[in-house]
Coordinates of N, CA and C in Angstrom, one line a residue:
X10 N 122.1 91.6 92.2 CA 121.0 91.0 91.4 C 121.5 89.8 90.7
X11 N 120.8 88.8 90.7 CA 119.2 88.5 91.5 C 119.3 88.2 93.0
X12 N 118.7 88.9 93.2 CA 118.2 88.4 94.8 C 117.1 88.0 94.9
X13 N 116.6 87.8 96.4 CA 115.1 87.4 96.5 C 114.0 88.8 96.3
X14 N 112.9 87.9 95.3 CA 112.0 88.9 94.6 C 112.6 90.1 93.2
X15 N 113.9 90.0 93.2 CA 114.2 91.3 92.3 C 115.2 90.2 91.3
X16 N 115.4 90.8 89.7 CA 116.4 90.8 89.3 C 116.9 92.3 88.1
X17 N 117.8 91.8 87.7 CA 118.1 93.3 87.5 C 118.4 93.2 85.9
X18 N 118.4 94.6 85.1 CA 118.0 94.7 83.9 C 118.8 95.7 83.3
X19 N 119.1 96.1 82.3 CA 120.1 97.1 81.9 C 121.4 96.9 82.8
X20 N 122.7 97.6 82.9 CA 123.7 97.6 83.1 C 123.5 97.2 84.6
X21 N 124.9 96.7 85.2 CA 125.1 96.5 86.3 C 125.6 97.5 86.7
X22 N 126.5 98.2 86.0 CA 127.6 99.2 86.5 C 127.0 100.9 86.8
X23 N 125.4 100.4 87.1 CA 124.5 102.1 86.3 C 123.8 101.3 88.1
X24 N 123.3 99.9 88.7 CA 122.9 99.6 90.0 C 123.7 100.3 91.6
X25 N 124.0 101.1 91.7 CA 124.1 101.2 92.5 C 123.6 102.2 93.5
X26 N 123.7 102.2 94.8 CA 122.5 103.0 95.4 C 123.3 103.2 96.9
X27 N 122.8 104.4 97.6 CA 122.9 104.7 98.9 C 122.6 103.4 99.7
X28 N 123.6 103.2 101.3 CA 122.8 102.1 101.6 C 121.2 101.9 101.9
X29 N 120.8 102.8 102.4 CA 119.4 103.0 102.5 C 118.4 102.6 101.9
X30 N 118.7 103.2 100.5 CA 117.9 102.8 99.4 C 118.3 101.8 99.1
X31 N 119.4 101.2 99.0 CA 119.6 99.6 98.3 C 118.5 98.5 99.5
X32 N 118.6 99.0 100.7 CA 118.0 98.4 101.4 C 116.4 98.5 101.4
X33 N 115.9 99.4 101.4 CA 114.1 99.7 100.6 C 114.3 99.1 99.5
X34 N 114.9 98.8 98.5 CA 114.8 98.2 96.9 C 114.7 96.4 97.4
X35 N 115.5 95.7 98.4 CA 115.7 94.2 99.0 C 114.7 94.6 99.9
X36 N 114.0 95.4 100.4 CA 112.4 95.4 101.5 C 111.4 94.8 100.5
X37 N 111.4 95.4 99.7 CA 110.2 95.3 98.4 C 110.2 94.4 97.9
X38 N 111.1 93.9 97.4 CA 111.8 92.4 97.4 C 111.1 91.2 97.5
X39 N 111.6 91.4 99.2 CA 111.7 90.5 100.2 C 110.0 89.8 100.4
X40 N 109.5 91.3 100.7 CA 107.8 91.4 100.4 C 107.2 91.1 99.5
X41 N 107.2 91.2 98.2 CA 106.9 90.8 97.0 C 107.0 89.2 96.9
X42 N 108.0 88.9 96.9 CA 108.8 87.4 97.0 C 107.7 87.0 98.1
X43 N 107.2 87.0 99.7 CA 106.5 86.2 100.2 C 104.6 86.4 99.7
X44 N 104.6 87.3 98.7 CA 102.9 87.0 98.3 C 103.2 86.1 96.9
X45 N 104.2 86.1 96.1 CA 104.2 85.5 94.8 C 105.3 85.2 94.7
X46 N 105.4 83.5 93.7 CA 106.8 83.2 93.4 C 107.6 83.8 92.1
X47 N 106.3 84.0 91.5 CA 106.7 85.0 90.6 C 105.5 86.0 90.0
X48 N 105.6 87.2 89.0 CA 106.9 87.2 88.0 C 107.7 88.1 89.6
X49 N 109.1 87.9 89.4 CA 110.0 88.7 90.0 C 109.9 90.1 89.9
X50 N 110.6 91.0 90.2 CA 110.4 92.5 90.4 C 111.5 93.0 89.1
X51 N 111.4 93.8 88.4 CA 112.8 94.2 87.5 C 113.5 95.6 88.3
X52 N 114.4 95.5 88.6 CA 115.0 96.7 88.9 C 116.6 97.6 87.8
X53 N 116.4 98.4 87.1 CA 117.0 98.7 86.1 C 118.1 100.0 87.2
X54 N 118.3 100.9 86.2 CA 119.1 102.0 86.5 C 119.3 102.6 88.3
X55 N 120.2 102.9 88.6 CA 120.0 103.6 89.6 C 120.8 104.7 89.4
X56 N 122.6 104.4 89.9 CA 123.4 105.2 90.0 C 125.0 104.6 89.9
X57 N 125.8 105.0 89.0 CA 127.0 104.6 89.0 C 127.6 104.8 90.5
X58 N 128.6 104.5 90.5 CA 129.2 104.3 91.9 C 129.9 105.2 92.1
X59 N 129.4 105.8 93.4 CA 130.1 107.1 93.5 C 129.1 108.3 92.9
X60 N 128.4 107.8 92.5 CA 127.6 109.3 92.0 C 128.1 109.9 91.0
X61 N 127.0 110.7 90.2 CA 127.6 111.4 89.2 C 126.6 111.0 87.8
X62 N 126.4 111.8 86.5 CA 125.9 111.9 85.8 C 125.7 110.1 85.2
X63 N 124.4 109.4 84.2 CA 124.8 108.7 83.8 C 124.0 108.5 82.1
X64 N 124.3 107.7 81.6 CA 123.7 108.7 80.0 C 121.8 108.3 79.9
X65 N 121.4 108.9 78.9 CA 120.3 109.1 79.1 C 119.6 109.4 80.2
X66 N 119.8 109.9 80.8 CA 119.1 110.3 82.1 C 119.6 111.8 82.7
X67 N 118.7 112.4 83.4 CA 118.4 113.8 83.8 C 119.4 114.0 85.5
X68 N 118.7 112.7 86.1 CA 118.7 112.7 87.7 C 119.5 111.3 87.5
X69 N 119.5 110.0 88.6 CA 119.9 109.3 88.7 C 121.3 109.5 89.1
X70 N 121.5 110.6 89.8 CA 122.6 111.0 90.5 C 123.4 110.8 91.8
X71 N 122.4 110.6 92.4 CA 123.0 110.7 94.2 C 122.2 109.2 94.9
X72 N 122.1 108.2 94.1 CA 121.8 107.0 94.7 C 120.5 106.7 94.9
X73 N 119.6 107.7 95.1 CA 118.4 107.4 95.2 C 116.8 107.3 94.7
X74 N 117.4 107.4 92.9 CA 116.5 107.4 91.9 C 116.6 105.7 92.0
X75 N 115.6 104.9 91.2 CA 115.3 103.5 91.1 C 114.1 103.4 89.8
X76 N 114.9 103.3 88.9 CA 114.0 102.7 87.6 C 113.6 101.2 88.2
X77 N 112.1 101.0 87.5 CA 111.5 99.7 88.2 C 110.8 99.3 87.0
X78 N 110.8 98.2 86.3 CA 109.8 97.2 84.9 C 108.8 97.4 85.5
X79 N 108.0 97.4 84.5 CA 106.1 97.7 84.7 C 105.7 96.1 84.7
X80 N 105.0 95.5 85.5 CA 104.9 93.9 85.9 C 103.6 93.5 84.7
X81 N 103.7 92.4 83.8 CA 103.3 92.1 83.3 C 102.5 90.8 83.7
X82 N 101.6 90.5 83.2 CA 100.0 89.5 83.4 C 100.5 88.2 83.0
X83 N 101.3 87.9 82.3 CA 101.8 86.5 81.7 C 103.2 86.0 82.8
X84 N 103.7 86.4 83.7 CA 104.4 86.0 84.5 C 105.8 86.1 84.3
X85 N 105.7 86.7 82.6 CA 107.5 86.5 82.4 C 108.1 87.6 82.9
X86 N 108.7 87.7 82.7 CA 110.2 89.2 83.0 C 111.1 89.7 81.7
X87 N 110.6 90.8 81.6 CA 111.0 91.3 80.5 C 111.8 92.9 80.4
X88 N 112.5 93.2 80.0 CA 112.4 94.6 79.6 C 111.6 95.5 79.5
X89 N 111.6 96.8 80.2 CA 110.1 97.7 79.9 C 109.9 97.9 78.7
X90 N 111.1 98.1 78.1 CA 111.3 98.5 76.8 C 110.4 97.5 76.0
X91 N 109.8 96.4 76.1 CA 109.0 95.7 75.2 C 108.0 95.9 75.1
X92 N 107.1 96.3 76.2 CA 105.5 96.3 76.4 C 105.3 98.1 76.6
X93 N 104.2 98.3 76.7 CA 103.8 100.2 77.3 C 103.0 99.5 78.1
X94 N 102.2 100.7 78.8 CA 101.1 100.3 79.7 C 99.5 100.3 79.1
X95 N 99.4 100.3 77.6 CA 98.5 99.6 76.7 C 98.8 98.6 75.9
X96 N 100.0 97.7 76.6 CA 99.6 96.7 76.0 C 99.2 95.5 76.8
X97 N 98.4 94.2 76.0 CA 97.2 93.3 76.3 C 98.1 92.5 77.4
X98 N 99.0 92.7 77.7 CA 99.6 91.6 78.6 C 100.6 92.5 79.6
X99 N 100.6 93.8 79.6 CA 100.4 94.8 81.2 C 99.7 94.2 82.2
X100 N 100.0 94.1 83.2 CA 99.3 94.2 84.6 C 99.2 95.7 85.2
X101 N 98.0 96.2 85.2 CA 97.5 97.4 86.2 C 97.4 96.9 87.6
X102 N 97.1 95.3 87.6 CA 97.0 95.2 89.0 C 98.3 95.4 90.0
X103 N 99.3 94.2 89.0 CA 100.1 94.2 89.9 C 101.2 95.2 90.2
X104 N 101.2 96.2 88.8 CA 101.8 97.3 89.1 C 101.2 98.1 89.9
X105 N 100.2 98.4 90.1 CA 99.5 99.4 91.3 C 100.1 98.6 92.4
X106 N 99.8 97.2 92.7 CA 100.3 96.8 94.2 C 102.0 97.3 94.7
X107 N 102.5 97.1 93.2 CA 104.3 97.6 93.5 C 104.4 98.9 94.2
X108 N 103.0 100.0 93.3 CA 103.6 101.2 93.6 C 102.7 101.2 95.0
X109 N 101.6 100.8 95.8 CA 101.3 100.5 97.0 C 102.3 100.2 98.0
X110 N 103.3 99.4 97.5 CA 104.5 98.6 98.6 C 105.1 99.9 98.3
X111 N 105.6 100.8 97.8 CA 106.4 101.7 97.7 C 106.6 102.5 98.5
X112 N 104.8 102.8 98.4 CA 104.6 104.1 99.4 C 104.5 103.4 101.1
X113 N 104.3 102.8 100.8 CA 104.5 102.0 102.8 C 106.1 101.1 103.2
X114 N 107.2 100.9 102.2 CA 107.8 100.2 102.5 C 108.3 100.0 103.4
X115 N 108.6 101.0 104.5 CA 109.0 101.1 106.4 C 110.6 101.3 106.0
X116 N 111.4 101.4 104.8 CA 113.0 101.1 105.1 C 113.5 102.6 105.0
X117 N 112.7 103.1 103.9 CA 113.4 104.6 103.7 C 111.7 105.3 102.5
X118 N 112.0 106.5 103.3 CA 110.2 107.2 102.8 C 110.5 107.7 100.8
X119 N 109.3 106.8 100.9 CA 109.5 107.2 99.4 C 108.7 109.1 99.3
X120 N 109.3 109.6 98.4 CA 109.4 111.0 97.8 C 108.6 110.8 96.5
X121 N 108.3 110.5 95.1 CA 107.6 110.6 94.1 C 107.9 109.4 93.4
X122 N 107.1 108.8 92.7 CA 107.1 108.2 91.6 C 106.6 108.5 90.5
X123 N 107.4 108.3 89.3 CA 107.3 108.9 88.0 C 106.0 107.8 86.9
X124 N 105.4 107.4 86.1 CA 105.1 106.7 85.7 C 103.6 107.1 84.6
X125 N 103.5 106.6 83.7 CA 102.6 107.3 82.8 C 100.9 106.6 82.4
X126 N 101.0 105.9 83.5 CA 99.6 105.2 83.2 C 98.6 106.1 84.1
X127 N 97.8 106.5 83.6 CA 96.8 107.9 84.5 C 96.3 106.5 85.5
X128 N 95.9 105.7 85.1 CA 95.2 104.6 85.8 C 95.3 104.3 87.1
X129 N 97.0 104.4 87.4 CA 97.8 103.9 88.6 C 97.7 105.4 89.9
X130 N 97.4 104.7 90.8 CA 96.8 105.6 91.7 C 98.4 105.6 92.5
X131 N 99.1 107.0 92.7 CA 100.4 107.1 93.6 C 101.3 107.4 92.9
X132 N 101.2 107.9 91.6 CA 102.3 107.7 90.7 C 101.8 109.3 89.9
X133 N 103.0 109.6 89.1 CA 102.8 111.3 88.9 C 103.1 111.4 87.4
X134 N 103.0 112.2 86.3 CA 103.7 111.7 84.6 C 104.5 113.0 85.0
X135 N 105.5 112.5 84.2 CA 106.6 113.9 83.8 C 107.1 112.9 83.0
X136 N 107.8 114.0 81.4 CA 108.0 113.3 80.9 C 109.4 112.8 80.6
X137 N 109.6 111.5 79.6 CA 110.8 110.7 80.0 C 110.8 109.7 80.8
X138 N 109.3 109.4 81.1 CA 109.1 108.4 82.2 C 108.4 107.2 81.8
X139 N 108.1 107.3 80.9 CA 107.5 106.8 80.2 C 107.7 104.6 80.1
X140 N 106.5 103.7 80.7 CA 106.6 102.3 80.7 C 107.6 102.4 81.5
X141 N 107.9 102.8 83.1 CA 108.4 102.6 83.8 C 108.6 102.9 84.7
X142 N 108.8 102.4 86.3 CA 108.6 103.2 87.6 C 109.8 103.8 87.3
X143 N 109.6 104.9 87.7 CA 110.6 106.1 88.2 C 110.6 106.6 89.4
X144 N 111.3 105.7 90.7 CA 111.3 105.5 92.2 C 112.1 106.9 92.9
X145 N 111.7 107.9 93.0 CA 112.7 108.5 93.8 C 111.9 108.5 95.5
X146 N 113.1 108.2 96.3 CA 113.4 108.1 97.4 C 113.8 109.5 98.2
X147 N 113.5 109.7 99.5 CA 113.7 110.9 100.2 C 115.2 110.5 101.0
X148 N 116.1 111.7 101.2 CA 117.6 110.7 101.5 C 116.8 110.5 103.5
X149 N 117.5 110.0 104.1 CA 117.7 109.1 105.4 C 117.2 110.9 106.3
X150 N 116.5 110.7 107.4 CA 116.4 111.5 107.8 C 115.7 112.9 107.4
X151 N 115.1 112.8 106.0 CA 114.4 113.8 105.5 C 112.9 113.4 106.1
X152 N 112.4 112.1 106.0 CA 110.8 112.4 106.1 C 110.7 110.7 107.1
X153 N 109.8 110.2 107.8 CA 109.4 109.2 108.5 C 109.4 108.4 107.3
X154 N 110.2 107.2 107.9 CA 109.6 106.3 106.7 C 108.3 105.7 106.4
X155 N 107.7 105.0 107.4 CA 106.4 104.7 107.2 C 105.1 106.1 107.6
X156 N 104.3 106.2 106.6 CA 103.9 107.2 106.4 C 102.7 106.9 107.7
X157 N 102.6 108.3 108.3 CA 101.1 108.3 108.9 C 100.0 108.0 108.8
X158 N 98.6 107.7 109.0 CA 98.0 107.1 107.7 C 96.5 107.3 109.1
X159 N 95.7 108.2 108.9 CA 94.3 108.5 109.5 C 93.3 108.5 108.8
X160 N 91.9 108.2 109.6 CA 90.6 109.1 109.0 C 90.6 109.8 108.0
X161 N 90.3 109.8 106.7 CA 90.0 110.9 106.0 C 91.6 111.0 105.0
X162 N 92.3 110.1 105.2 CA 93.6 110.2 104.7 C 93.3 109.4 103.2
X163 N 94.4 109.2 101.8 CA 93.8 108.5 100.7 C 95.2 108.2 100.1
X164 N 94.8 107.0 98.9 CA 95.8 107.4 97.7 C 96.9 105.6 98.5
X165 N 97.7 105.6 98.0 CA 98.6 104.4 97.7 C 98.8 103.4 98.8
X166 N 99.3 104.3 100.0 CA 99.8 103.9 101.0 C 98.8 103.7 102.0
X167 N 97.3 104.1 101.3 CA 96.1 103.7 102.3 C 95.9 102.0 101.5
X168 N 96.0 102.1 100.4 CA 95.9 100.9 99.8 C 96.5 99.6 100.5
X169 N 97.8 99.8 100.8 CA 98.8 99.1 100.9 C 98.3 98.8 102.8
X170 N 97.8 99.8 103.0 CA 97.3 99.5 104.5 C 96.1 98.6 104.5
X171 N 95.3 99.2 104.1 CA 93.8 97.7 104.0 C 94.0 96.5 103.3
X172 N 95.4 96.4 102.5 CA 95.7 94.9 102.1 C 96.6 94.3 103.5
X173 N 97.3 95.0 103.8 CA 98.2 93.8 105.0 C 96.8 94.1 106.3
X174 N 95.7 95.0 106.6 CA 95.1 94.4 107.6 C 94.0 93.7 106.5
X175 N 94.0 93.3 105.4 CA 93.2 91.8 105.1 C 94.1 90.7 105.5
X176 N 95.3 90.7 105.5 CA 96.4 89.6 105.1 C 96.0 89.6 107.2
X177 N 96.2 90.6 107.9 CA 95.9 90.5 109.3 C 94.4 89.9 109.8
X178 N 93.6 90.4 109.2 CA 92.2 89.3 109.5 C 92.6 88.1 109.3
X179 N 92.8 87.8 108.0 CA 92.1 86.3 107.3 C 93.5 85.5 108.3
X180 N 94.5 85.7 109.0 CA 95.9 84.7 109.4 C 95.3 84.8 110.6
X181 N 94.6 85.7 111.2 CA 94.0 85.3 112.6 C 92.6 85.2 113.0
X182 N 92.1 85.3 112.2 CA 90.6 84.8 112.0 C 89.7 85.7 113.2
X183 N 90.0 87.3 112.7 CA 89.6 87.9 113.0 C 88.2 88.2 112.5
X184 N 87.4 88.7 113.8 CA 85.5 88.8 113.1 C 85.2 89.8 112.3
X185 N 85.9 90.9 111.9 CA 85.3 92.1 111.5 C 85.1 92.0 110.0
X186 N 84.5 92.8 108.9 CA 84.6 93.0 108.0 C 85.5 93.2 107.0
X187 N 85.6 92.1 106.1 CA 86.4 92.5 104.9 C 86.7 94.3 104.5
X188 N 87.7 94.4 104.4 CA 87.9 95.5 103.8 C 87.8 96.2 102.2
X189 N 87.6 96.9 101.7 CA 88.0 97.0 100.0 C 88.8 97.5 100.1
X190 N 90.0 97.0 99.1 CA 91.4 98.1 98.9 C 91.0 99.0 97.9
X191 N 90.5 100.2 98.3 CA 90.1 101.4 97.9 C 90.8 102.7 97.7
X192 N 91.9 102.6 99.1 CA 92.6 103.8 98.9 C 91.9 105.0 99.5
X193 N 90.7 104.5 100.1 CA 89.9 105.5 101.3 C 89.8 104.7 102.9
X194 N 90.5 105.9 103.9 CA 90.4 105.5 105.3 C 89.5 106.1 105.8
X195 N 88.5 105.3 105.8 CA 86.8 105.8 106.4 C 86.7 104.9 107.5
X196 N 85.5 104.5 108.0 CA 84.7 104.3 109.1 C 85.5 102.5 109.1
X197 N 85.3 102.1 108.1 CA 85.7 100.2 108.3 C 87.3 100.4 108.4
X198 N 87.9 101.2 107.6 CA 89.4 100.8 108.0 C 89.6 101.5 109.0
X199 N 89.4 102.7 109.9 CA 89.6 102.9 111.0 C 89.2 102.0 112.3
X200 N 87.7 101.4 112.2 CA 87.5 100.1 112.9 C 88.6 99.0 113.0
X201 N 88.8 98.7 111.4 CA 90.0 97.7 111.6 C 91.2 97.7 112.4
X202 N 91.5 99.1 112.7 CA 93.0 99.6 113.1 C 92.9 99.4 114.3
X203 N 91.7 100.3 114.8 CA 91.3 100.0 116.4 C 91.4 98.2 117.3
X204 N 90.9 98.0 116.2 CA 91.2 96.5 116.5 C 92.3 95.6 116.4
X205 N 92.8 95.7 115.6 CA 94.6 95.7 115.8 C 95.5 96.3 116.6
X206 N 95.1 97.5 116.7 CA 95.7 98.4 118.1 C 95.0 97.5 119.2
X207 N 94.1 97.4 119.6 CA 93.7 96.5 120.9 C 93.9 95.4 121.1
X208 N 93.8 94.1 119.9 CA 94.7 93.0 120.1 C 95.9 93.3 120.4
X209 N 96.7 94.1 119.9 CA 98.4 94.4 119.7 C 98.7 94.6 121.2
X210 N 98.1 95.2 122.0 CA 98.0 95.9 123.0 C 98.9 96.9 122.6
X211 N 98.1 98.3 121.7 CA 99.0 99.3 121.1 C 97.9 100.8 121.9
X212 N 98.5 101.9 121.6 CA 97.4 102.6 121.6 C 96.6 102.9 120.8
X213 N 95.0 103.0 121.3 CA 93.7 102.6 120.5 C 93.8 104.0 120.4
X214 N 94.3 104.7 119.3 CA 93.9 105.8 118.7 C 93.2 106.1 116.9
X215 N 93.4 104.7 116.3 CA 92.9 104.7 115.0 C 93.8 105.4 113.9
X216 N 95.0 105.7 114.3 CA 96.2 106.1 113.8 C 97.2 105.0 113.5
X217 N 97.0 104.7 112.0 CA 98.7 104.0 111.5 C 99.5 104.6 111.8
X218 N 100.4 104.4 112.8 CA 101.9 105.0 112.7 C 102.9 103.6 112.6
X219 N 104.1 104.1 113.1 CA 105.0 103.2 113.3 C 104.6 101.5 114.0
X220 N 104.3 101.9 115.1 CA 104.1 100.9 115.7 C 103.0 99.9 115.2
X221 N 101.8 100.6 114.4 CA 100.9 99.9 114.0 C 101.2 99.1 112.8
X222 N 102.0 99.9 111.7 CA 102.3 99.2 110.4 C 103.5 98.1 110.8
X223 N 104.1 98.3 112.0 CA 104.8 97.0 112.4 C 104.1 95.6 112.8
X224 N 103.2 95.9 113.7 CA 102.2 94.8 113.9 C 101.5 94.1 113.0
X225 N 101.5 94.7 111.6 CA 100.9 94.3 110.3 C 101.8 92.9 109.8
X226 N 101.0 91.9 109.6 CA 101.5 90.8 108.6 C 101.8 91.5 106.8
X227 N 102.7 91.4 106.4 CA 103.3 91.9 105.0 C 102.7 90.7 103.8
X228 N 102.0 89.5 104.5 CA 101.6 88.7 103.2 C 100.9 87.5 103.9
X229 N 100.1 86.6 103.5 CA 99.3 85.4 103.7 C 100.0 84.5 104.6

């Protein structure tokens, strides 16, 4: 840290992470960085090196916890520690889209996020979590990384799907209907998929899987 899209916050000596995960934390990044120049992403605590306890903290043990700054409306970068998620210059927007990119990142499947704004749709309260993502990650080989995503399916990672097939219409000037990022796969975003599958020349089943969230543009 800094890299592209992230810089880093609290200790350096507490950043460290499985390669996996270090590699999902630079995906998000990477993505973030091509929709906006800024504000940057904050990425705080992970894991000392080598693993093992680190203070104030419960977990943050085995590399694949990720404290994340809650993205603020004025563009700067700050400490979580300065703002909560009532105050006047929080972004709900742009933190919902972080925890959107989370749940679809494709590098390594995210497992839960901790975070205390009831508002944010993907995100769970426990407490201690308080003004700040609390990223835990599934280790390599526990779950698919990019999540399945059908009919009748809801919640973060559907979000994050009707934004990159908007970002897929509007760069190819496709005829169908705008989408709403709702977080419901009904009748329009299933149409959209179909149609992406059949340009792609993919199978026209109406199923996000792998191959379809690959054909997806990540940004404008």
């Amino acid at each position: 840290m800094p890299t592209t899209g992230l810089y880093g916050y609290k200790l350096e000596k507490y950043r460290f992470a499985i390669a996996q995960a270090a590699a999902a934390v630079e995906e998000v990044g990477r993505i973030w960085s091509l929709r906006r120049a800024s504000p940057r992403l904050g990425v705080g605590d992970i894991s000392q090196k080598g693993g093992g306890t680190i203070p104030d903290h419960g977990s943050h043990k085995l590399g694949r916890d990720i404290d994340m700054d809650m993205l603020r409306n004025d563009g700067t970068e700050t400490d979580s520690g300065r703002i909560t998620f009532q105050s006047p210059n929080y972004s709900l927007e742009l933190t919902q889209e972080l925890v959107d990119l989370w749940h679809a990142n494709g590098t390594l499947a995210l497992k839960v996020i901790f975070f205390n704004d009831p508002d944010i749709v993907g995100a769970n309260w426990e407490d201690n979590h308080d003004n700040h993502l609390h990223v835990r990650l599934f280790f390599p080989g526990e779950a698919r990384n990019y999540p399945l995503l059908q009919r009748g399916s809801r919640g973060a990672a559907v979000r994050e799907l009707q934004r990159r097939l908007g970002f897929w219409r509007w760069k190819n000037a496709i005829a169908i209907e705008e989408l709403a990022i709702d977080g419901d796969f009904g009748d329009r975003t299933d149409a959209a998929i179909r149609s992406l599958q059949t340009l792609a020349g993919l199978m026209v089943d109406g199923k996000a899987g792998d191959s379809t969230w690959r054909a997806l543009p990540v940004a404008l």
